[in-house]
PDB file of C-alpha atoms in Angstrom:
ATOM      1  CA  UNK A   1     -23.983  -7.547 -17.971  1.00  0.00           C
ATOM      2  CA  UNK A   2     -20.566  -5.938 -17.566  1.00  0.00           C
ATOM      3  CA  UNK A   3     -19.085  -6.899 -14.212  1.00  0.00           C
ATOM      4  CA  UNK A   4     -15.879  -6.753 -12.184  1.00  0.00           C
ATOM      5  CA  UNK A   5     -15.208  -9.048  -9.247  1.00  0.00           C
ATOM      6  CA  UNK A   6     -12.245  -8.677  -6.903  1.00  0.00           C
ATOM      7  CA  UNK A   7     -11.710 -12.383  -6.585  1.00  0.00           C
ATOM      8  CA  UNK A   8      -8.824 -12.676  -4.225  1.00  0.00           C
ATOM      9  CA  UNK A   9      -5.943 -11.042  -2.472  1.00  0.00           C
ATOM     10  CA  UNK A  10      -7.499  -8.998   0.268  1.00  0.00           C
ATOM     11  CA  UNK A  11      -6.552  -9.779   3.847  1.00  0.00           C
ATOM     12  CA  UNK A  12      -4.368  -8.925   6.798  1.00  0.00           C
ATOM     13  CA  UNK A  13      -0.618  -8.453   6.372  1.00  0.00           C
ATOM     14  CA  UNK A  14       2.186  -7.117   8.544  1.00  0.00           C
ATOM     15  CA  UNK A  15       3.989  -3.884   7.682  1.00  0.00           C
ATOM     16  CA  UNK A  16       6.653  -4.587   5.099  1.00  0.00           C
ATOM     17  CA  UNK A  17       4.728  -7.544   3.719  1.00  0.00           C
ATOM     18  CA  UNK A  18       3.271  -8.232   0.286  1.00  0.00           C
ATOM     19  CA  UNK A  19      -0.148  -8.962  -1.140  1.00  0.00           C
ATOM     20  CA  UNK A  20      -1.552  -9.493  -4.643  1.00  0.00           C
ATOM     21  CA  UNK A  21      -5.054  -8.368  -5.594  1.00  0.00           C
ATOM     22  CA  UNK A  22      -6.932  -9.890  -8.518  1.00  0.00           C
ATOM     23  CA  UNK A  23      -9.960  -8.587 -10.381  1.00  0.00           C
ATOM     24  CA  UNK A  24     -11.912 -10.686 -12.900  1.00  0.00           C
ATOM     25  CA  UNK A  25     -13.916  -9.101 -15.694  1.00  0.00           C
ATOM     26  CA  UNK A  26     -16.954 -10.478 -17.480  1.00  0.00           C
ATOM     27  CA  UNK A  27     -19.652  -9.295 -19.851  1.00  0.00           C
ATOM     28  CA  UNK A  28     -17.493  -6.930 -21.925  1.00  0.00           C
ATOM     29  CA  UNK A  29     -14.373  -7.064 -24.186  1.00  0.00           C
ATOM     30  CA  UNK A  30     -11.788  -6.648 -21.415  1.00  0.00           C
ATOM     31  CA  UNK A  31      -8.897  -6.300 -23.889  1.00  0.00           C
ATOM     32  CA  UNK A  32     -10.338  -3.044 -25.245  1.00  0.00           C
ATOM     33  CA  UNK A  33     -10.459  -1.110 -21.987  1.00  0.00           C
ATOM     34  CA  UNK A  34      -8.051   0.672 -19.711  1.00  0.00           C
ATOM     35  CA  UNK A  35      -8.321  -0.415 -16.096  1.00  0.00           C
ATOM     36  CA  UNK A  36      -7.525   1.154 -12.763  1.00  0.00           C
ATOM     37  CA  UNK A  37      -7.314   0.590  -9.015  1.00  0.00           C
ATOM     38  CA  UNK A  38      -8.865   3.081  -6.576  1.00  0.00           C
ATOM     39  CA  UNK A  39      -8.704   2.777  -2.791  1.00  0.00           C
ATOM     40  CA  UNK A  40     -10.752   4.137   0.069  1.00  0.00           C
ATOM     41  CA  UNK A  41      -9.972   4.232   3.746  1.00  0.00           C
ATOM     42  CA  UNK A  42     -13.245   3.419   5.572  1.00  0.00           C
ATOM     43  CA  UNK A  43     -15.128   6.650   6.195  1.00  0.00           C
ATOM     44  CA  UNK A  44     -12.761   8.659   3.979  1.00  0.00           C
ATOM     45  CA  UNK A  45     -12.556   9.710   0.339  1.00  0.00           C
ATOM     46  CA  UNK A  46     -11.423   8.024  -2.864  1.00  0.00           C
ATOM     47  CA  UNK A  47      -7.776   7.851  -3.887  1.00  0.00           C
ATOM     48  CA  UNK A  48      -6.620   6.813  -7.358  1.00  0.00           C
ATOM     49  CA  UNK A  49      -3.823   4.247  -6.975  1.00  0.00           C
ATOM     50  CA  UNK A  50      -2.765   2.931 -10.384  1.00  0.00           C
ATOM     51  CA  UNK A  51      -3.911   2.456 -13.964  1.00  0.00           C
ATOM     52  CA  UNK A  52      -3.006   0.392 -17.030  1.00  0.00           C
ATOM     53  CA  UNK A  53      -3.930   0.838 -20.669  1.00  0.00           C
ATOM     54  CA  UNK A  54      -5.591  -1.777 -22.854  1.00  0.00           C
ATOM     55  CA  UNK A  55      -2.459  -3.755 -23.780  1.00  0.00           C
ATOM     56  CA  UNK A  56      -0.394  -3.150 -20.663  1.00  0.00           C
ATOM     57  CA  UNK A  57       2.018  -0.909 -22.527  1.00  0.00           C
ATOM     58  CA  UNK A  58       1.307   2.140 -20.379  1.00  0.00           C
ATOM     59  CA  UNK A  59       0.939   2.276 -16.631  1.00  0.00           C
ATOM     60  CA  UNK A  60       0.633   5.007 -14.042  1.00  0.00           C
ATOM     61  CA  UNK A  61       0.940   5.193 -10.264  1.00  0.00           C
ATOM     62  CA  UNK A  62       0.083   7.610  -7.492  1.00  0.00           C
ATOM     63  CA  UNK A  63       3.158   9.032  -5.792  1.00  0.00           C
ATOM     64  CA  UNK A  64       2.082   7.330  -2.559  1.00  0.00           C
ATOM     65  CA  UNK A  65       2.558   3.841  -4.061  1.00  0.00           C
ATOM     66  CA  UNK A  66       5.160   4.396  -6.789  1.00  0.00           C
ATOM     67  CA  UNK A  67       8.004   1.910  -6.514  1.00  0.00           C
ATOM     68  CA  UNK A  68       6.038  -0.362  -4.164  1.00  0.00           C
ATOM     69  CA  UNK A  69       2.969  -1.394  -6.199  1.00  0.00           C
ATOM     70  CA  UNK A  70       2.871  -2.960  -9.675  1.00  0.00           C
ATOM     71  CA  UNK A  71      -0.221  -3.121 -11.857  1.00  0.00           C
ATOM     72  CA  UNK A  72      -0.579  -5.744 -14.586  1.00  0.00           C
ATOM     73  CA  UNK A  73      -3.202  -7.471 -16.685  1.00  0.00           C
ATOM     74  CA  UNK A  74      -3.783 -10.727 -18.536  1.00  0.00           C
ATOM     75  CA  UNK A  75      -6.193 -10.115 -21.389  1.00  0.00           C
ATOM     76  CA  UNK A  76      -6.500 -13.828 -22.153  1.00  0.00           C
ATOM     77  CA  UNK A  77      -7.715 -14.424 -18.608  1.00  0.00           C
ATOM     78  CA  UNK A  78      -9.709 -11.157 -18.513  1.00  0.00           C
ATOM     79  CA  UNK A  79      -7.990 -10.279 -15.268  1.00  0.00           C
ATOM     80  CA  UNK A  80      -6.382  -7.271 -13.626  1.00  0.00           C
ATOM     81  CA  UNK A  81      -3.786  -7.503 -10.868  1.00  0.00           C
ATOM     82  CA  UNK A  82      -2.148  -5.276  -8.267  1.00  0.00           C
ATOM     83  CA  UNK A  83       1.042  -6.555  -6.666  1.00  0.00           C
ATOM     84  CA  UNK A  84       1.598  -4.650  -3.428  1.00  0.00           C
ATOM     85  CA  UNK A  85       4.975  -4.786  -1.671  1.00  0.00           C
ATOM     86  CA  UNK A  86       6.607  -2.992   1.262  1.00  0.00           C
ATOM     87  CA  UNK A  87       3.127  -2.423   2.631  1.00  0.00           C
ATOM     88  CA  UNK A  88       2.583   0.315   5.197  1.00  0.00           C
ATOM     89  CA  UNK A  89      -0.111   0.856   7.801  1.00  0.00           C
ATOM     90  CA  UNK A  90      -1.380   3.758   5.699  1.00  0.00           C
ATOM     91  CA  UNK A  91      -2.085   1.361   2.799  1.00  0.00           C
ATOM     92  CA  UNK A  92      -4.968  -0.070   4.833  1.00  0.00           C
ATOM     93  CA  UNK A  93      -8.089   0.490   2.722  1.00  0.00           C
ATOM     94  CA  UNK A  94     -10.786  -1.015   0.544  1.00  0.00           C
ATOM     95  CA  UNK A  95      -9.343  -1.484  -2.949  1.00  0.00           C
ATOM     96  CA  UNK A  96     -11.670  -1.190  -5.936  1.00  0.00           C
ATOM     97  CA  UNK A  97     -10.886  -2.191  -9.491  1.00  0.00           C
ATOM     98  CA  UNK A  98     -12.643  -0.071 -12.106  1.00  0.00           C
ATOM     99  CA  UNK A  99     -13.000   0.158 -15.892  1.00  0.00           C
ATOM    100  CA  UNK A 100     -12.070   3.174 -17.963  1.00  0.00           C
ATOM    101  CA  UNK A 101     -15.446   4.359 -19.207  1.00  0.00           C
ATOM    102  CA  UNK A 102     -14.652   4.687 -22.862  1.00  0.00           C
ATOM    103  CA  UNK A 103     -14.347   8.443 -23.216  1.00  0.00           C
ATOM    104  CA  UNK A 104     -10.729   7.672 -23.996  1.00  0.00           C
ATOM    105  CA  UNK A 105     -11.168   4.062 -25.103  1.00  0.00           C
ATOM    106  CA  UNK A 106      -8.237   1.890 -24.138  1.00  0.00           C
ATOM    107  CA  UNK A 107      -6.711   4.496 -21.843  1.00  0.00           C
ATOM    108  CA  UNK A 108      -6.695   4.309 -18.059  1.00  0.00           C
ATOM    109  CA  UNK A 109      -6.928   8.084 -17.719  1.00  0.00           C
ATOM    110  CA  UNK A 110     -10.691   8.169 -17.989  1.00  0.00           C
ATOM    111  CA  UNK A 111     -13.958   8.258 -16.094  1.00  0.00           C
ATOM    112  CA  UNK A 112     -14.718   4.906 -14.461  1.00  0.00           C
ATOM    113  CA  UNK A 113     -18.046   3.376 -15.358  1.00  0.00           C
ATOM    114  CA  UNK A 114     -17.850  -0.163 -13.965  1.00  0.00           C
ATOM    115  CA  UNK A 115     -16.555  -0.888 -10.445  1.00  0.00           C
ATOM    116  CA  UNK A 116     -15.861  -4.031  -8.464  1.00  0.00           C
ATOM    117  CA  UNK A 117     -17.211  -4.526  -4.971  1.00  0.00           C
ATOM    118  CA  UNK A 118     -13.878  -3.875  -3.287  1.00  0.00           C
ATOM    119  CA  UNK A 119     -11.244  -5.973  -1.520  1.00  0.00           C
ATOM    120  CA  UNK A 120     -10.231  -5.117   2.038  1.00  0.00           C
ATOM    121  CA  UNK A 121      -6.521  -4.804   2.783  1.00  0.00           C
ATOM    122  CA  UNK A 122      -5.449  -4.394   6.404  1.00  0.00           C
ATOM    123  CA  UNK A 123      -1.815  -3.693   7.210  1.00  0.00           C
ATOM    124  CA  UNK A 124      -1.199  -4.193  10.905  1.00  0.00           C
ATOM    125  CA  UNK A 125       1.399  -5.599  13.236  1.00  0.00           C
TER     126      UNK A 125
ATOM    127  CA  UNK B   1      -0.471  17.045  -9.468  1.00  0.00           C
ATOM    128  CA  UNK B   2      -3.942  18.480  -9.959  1.00  0.00           C
ATOM    129  CA  UNK B   3      -5.819  19.095  -6.715  1.00  0.00           C
ATOM    130  CA  UNK B   4      -9.613  18.938  -6.663  1.00  0.00           C
ATOM    131  CA  UNK B   5     -11.580  20.855  -4.028  1.00  0.00           C
ATOM    132  CA  UNK B   6     -15.292  20.317  -3.457  1.00  0.00           C
ATOM    133  CA  UNK B   7     -17.704  22.507  -1.553  1.00  0.00           C
ATOM    134  CA  UNK B   8     -19.530  22.242   0.658  1.00  0.00           C
ATOM    135  CA  UNK B   9     -18.223  19.209   2.564  1.00  0.00           C
ATOM    136  CA  UNK B  10     -21.705  18.574   3.936  1.00  0.00           C
ATOM    137  CA  UNK B  11     -25.018  19.721   2.553  1.00  0.00           C
ATOM    138  CA  UNK B  12     -28.417  19.379   4.249  1.00  0.00           C
ATOM    139  CA  UNK B  13     -31.491  19.456   2.048  1.00  0.00           C
ATOM    140  CA  UNK B  14     -35.073  18.250   1.810  1.00  0.00           C
ATOM    141  CA  UNK B  15     -36.804  15.985  -0.677  1.00  0.00           C
ATOM    142  CA  UNK B  16     -37.875  18.010  -3.703  1.00  0.00           C
ATOM    143  CA  UNK B  17     -35.205  20.687  -3.327  1.00  0.00           C
ATOM    144  CA  UNK B  18     -32.660  21.659  -5.946  1.00  0.00           C
ATOM    145  CA  UNK B  19     -29.049  21.455  -4.788  1.00  0.00           C
ATOM    146  CA  UNK B  20     -25.690  22.336  -6.310  1.00  0.00           C
ATOM    147  CA  UNK B  21     -22.240  20.977  -5.434  1.00  0.00           C
ATOM    148  CA  UNK B  22     -19.139  22.727  -6.715  1.00  0.00           C
ATOM    149  CA  UNK B  23     -15.733  21.369  -7.658  1.00  0.00           C
ATOM    150  CA  UNK B  24     -12.643  23.454  -8.351  1.00  0.00           C
ATOM    151  CA  UNK B  25      -9.418  22.247  -9.962  1.00  0.00           C
ATOM    152  CA  UNK B  26      -5.997  23.669  -9.116  1.00  0.00           C
ATOM    153  CA  UNK B  27      -5.325  24.017 -12.859  1.00  0.00           C
ATOM    154  CA  UNK B  28      -7.375  23.607 -15.990  1.00  0.00           C
ATOM    155  CA  UNK B  29      -8.744  20.139 -16.671  1.00  0.00           C
ATOM    156  CA  UNK B  30     -10.644  21.328 -19.761  1.00  0.00           C
ATOM    157  CA  UNK B  31     -13.823  19.244 -19.589  1.00  0.00           C
ATOM    158  CA  UNK B  32     -12.212  16.030 -18.346  1.00  0.00           C
ATOM    159  CA  UNK B  33     -14.334  15.954 -15.233  1.00  0.00           C
ATOM    160  CA  UNK B  34     -16.584  13.209 -13.839  1.00  0.00           C
ATOM    161  CA  UNK B  35     -19.059  13.030 -10.969  1.00  0.00           C
ATOM    162  CA  UNK B  36     -19.814   9.958  -8.851  1.00  0.00           C
ATOM    163  CA  UNK B  37     -22.402   9.021  -6.239  1.00  0.00           C
ATOM    164  CA  UNK B  38     -21.481   6.647  -3.422  1.00  0.00           C
ATOM    165  CA  UNK B  39     -23.779   5.132  -0.836  1.00  0.00           C
ATOM    166  CA  UNK B  40     -22.529   3.409   2.344  1.00  0.00           C
ATOM    167  CA  UNK B  41     -21.188  -0.072   1.676  1.00  0.00           C
ATOM    168  CA  UNK B  42     -21.309   0.353  -2.097  1.00  0.00           C
ATOM    169  CA  UNK B  43     -18.873   1.127  -4.874  1.00  0.00           C
ATOM    170  CA  UNK B  44     -19.049   4.574  -6.475  1.00  0.00           C
ATOM    171  CA  UNK B  45     -21.472   5.016  -9.371  1.00  0.00           C
ATOM    172  CA  UNK B  46     -20.636   7.176 -12.392  1.00  0.00           C
ATOM    173  CA  UNK B  47     -23.203   9.941 -12.935  1.00  0.00           C
ATOM    174  CA  UNK B  48     -21.594  12.477 -15.269  1.00  0.00           C
ATOM    175  CA  UNK B  49     -18.545  12.347 -17.565  1.00  0.00           C
ATOM    176  CA  UNK B  50     -16.886  15.000 -19.729  1.00  0.00           C
ATOM    177  CA  UNK B  51     -18.298  17.597 -17.320  1.00  0.00           C
ATOM    178  CA  UNK B  52     -21.855  17.499 -18.639  1.00  0.00           C
ATOM    179  CA  UNK B  53     -22.582  14.147 -20.311  1.00  0.00           C
ATOM    180  CA  UNK B  54     -25.122  12.030 -18.443  1.00  0.00           C
ATOM    181  CA  UNK B  55     -24.129   8.395 -17.995  1.00  0.00           C
ATOM    182  CA  UNK B  56     -26.616   5.912 -19.407  1.00  0.00           C
ATOM    183  CA  UNK B  57     -29.356   5.022 -16.941  1.00  0.00           C
ATOM    184  CA  UNK B  58     -28.798   8.021 -14.670  1.00  0.00           C
ATOM    185  CA  UNK B  59     -31.948  10.092 -14.047  1.00  0.00           C
ATOM    186  CA  UNK B  60     -32.185  13.406 -15.865  1.00  0.00           C
ATOM    187  CA  UNK B  61     -32.539  15.316 -12.586  1.00  0.00           C
ATOM    188  CA  UNK B  62     -28.730  15.070 -12.404  1.00  0.00           C
ATOM    189  CA  UNK B  63     -26.823  17.583 -14.501  1.00  0.00           C
ATOM    190  CA  UNK B  64     -23.253  18.806 -14.722  1.00  0.00           C
ATOM    191  CA  UNK B  65     -21.686  21.955 -16.067  1.00  0.00           C
ATOM    192  CA  UNK B  66     -18.428  23.855 -16.202  1.00  0.00           C
ATOM    193  CA  UNK B  67     -15.049  23.751 -17.861  1.00  0.00           C
ATOM    194  CA  UNK B  68     -11.485  24.691 -17.063  1.00  0.00           C
ATOM    195  CA  UNK B  69     -11.251  24.930 -13.283  1.00  0.00           C
ATOM    196  CA  UNK B  70     -14.854  25.353 -12.100  1.00  0.00           C
ATOM    197  CA  UNK B  71     -17.578  22.714 -12.240  1.00  0.00           C
ATOM    198  CA  UNK B  72     -20.980  22.089 -10.725  1.00  0.00           C
ATOM    199  CA  UNK B  73     -23.247  19.113 -10.150  1.00  0.00           C
ATOM    200  CA  UNK B  74     -26.927  19.997  -9.801  1.00  0.00           C
ATOM    201  CA  UNK B  75     -29.694  17.714  -8.620  1.00  0.00           C
ATOM    202  CA  UNK B  76     -33.119  19.094  -9.469  1.00  0.00           C
ATOM    203  CA  UNK B  77     -35.891  17.718  -7.307  1.00  0.00           C
ATOM    204  CA  UNK B  78     -34.101  15.611  -4.708  1.00  0.00           C
ATOM    205  CA  UNK B  79     -35.390  12.087  -4.247  1.00  0.00           C
ATOM    206  CA  UNK B  80     -34.903   9.984  -1.084  1.00  0.00           C
ATOM    207  CA  UNK B  81     -32.408   7.751  -2.905  1.00  0.00           C
ATOM    208  CA  UNK B  82     -30.178  10.749  -3.741  1.00  0.00           C
ATOM    209  CA  UNK B  83     -28.918  11.198  -0.189  1.00  0.00           C
ATOM    210  CA  UNK B  84     -25.348   9.957  -0.491  1.00  0.00           C
ATOM    211  CA  UNK B  85     -21.787  11.207  -0.880  1.00  0.00           C
ATOM    212  CA  UNK B  86     -20.717  12.790  -4.177  1.00  0.00           C
ATOM    213  CA  UNK B  87     -17.199  12.995  -5.616  1.00  0.00           C
ATOM    214  CA  UNK B  88     -15.729  14.841  -8.540  1.00  0.00           C
ATOM    215  CA  UNK B  89     -12.760  13.402 -10.440  1.00  0.00           C
ATOM    216  CA  UNK B  90     -10.445  14.956 -12.993  1.00  0.00           C
ATOM    217  CA  UNK B  91      -8.839  12.907 -15.760  1.00  0.00           C
ATOM    218  CA  UNK B  92      -6.878  15.568 -17.557  1.00  0.00           C
ATOM    219  CA  UNK B  93      -3.598  14.479 -15.984  1.00  0.00           C
ATOM    220  CA  UNK B  94      -3.650  11.061 -14.395  1.00  0.00           C
ATOM    221  CA  UNK B  95      -6.660  10.976 -12.080  1.00  0.00           C
ATOM    222  CA  UNK B  96      -7.552  12.643  -8.818  1.00  0.00           C
ATOM    223  CA  UNK B  97     -10.712  12.965  -6.762  1.00  0.00           C
ATOM    224  CA  UNK B  98     -12.250  15.704  -4.686  1.00  0.00           C
ATOM    225  CA  UNK B  99     -12.654  15.070  -0.971  1.00  0.00           C
ATOM    226  CA  UNK B 100     -16.382  14.404  -1.269  1.00  0.00           C
ATOM    227  CA  UNK B 101     -19.657  16.137  -0.404  1.00  0.00           C
ATOM    228  CA  UNK B 102     -22.070  14.369   1.913  1.00  0.00           C
ATOM    229  CA  UNK B 103     -25.691  15.156   1.075  1.00  0.00           C
ATOM    230  CA  UNK B 104     -27.852  14.695   4.157  1.00  0.00           C
ATOM    231  CA  UNK B 105     -31.578  14.824   4.765  1.00  0.00           C
ATOM    232  CA  UNK B 106     -32.648  18.025   6.496  1.00  0.00           C
TER     233      UNK B 106
END
């Protein structure tokens, strides 16, 4: 069964701090798929944060995180990462990793068919 | 950036009814449009991709239509498990989501 698990990285951090999220994939050929991060403030809507293509050669970021967040992947470890720096209170959210559904195989600009359970990030002084 | 606008924001309906949610894009997204269902405490679930293609395992009472800037999600014969929040998402240019439509029991 295809699965994504946000293994680590969520937590509480002060404004200006850093945090690294990790997402582990299993049950599918991770190296073939684009991957993305989507966040959701509790009780609010979904916001696309960042995406990466199958080999890491192409990445994209929402304007709200550009220059502060860095997405990466390790296909050998079947893992996706999000390095978050200069964190702000407004970055507080549940962060989901998700798989590009294969309409545009290998691309991160896609529908998202497999989602992790989410990692909570709280930015507070 | 492409802005996605859903309507209504909240929809009240009864089991067995047919309901339609609309999604408008600020510019053409061709048919690069997906629909998701999200229940409290859960991750979103993909229902429809490429505007009208049903994701594997999703009941046939869900259907999508539209192209360009106007799209609809229709649920024919609401079931108790369908009461949730629904989001549209464009993937023509990067990705962006609508603000969501909460489907409530009347």
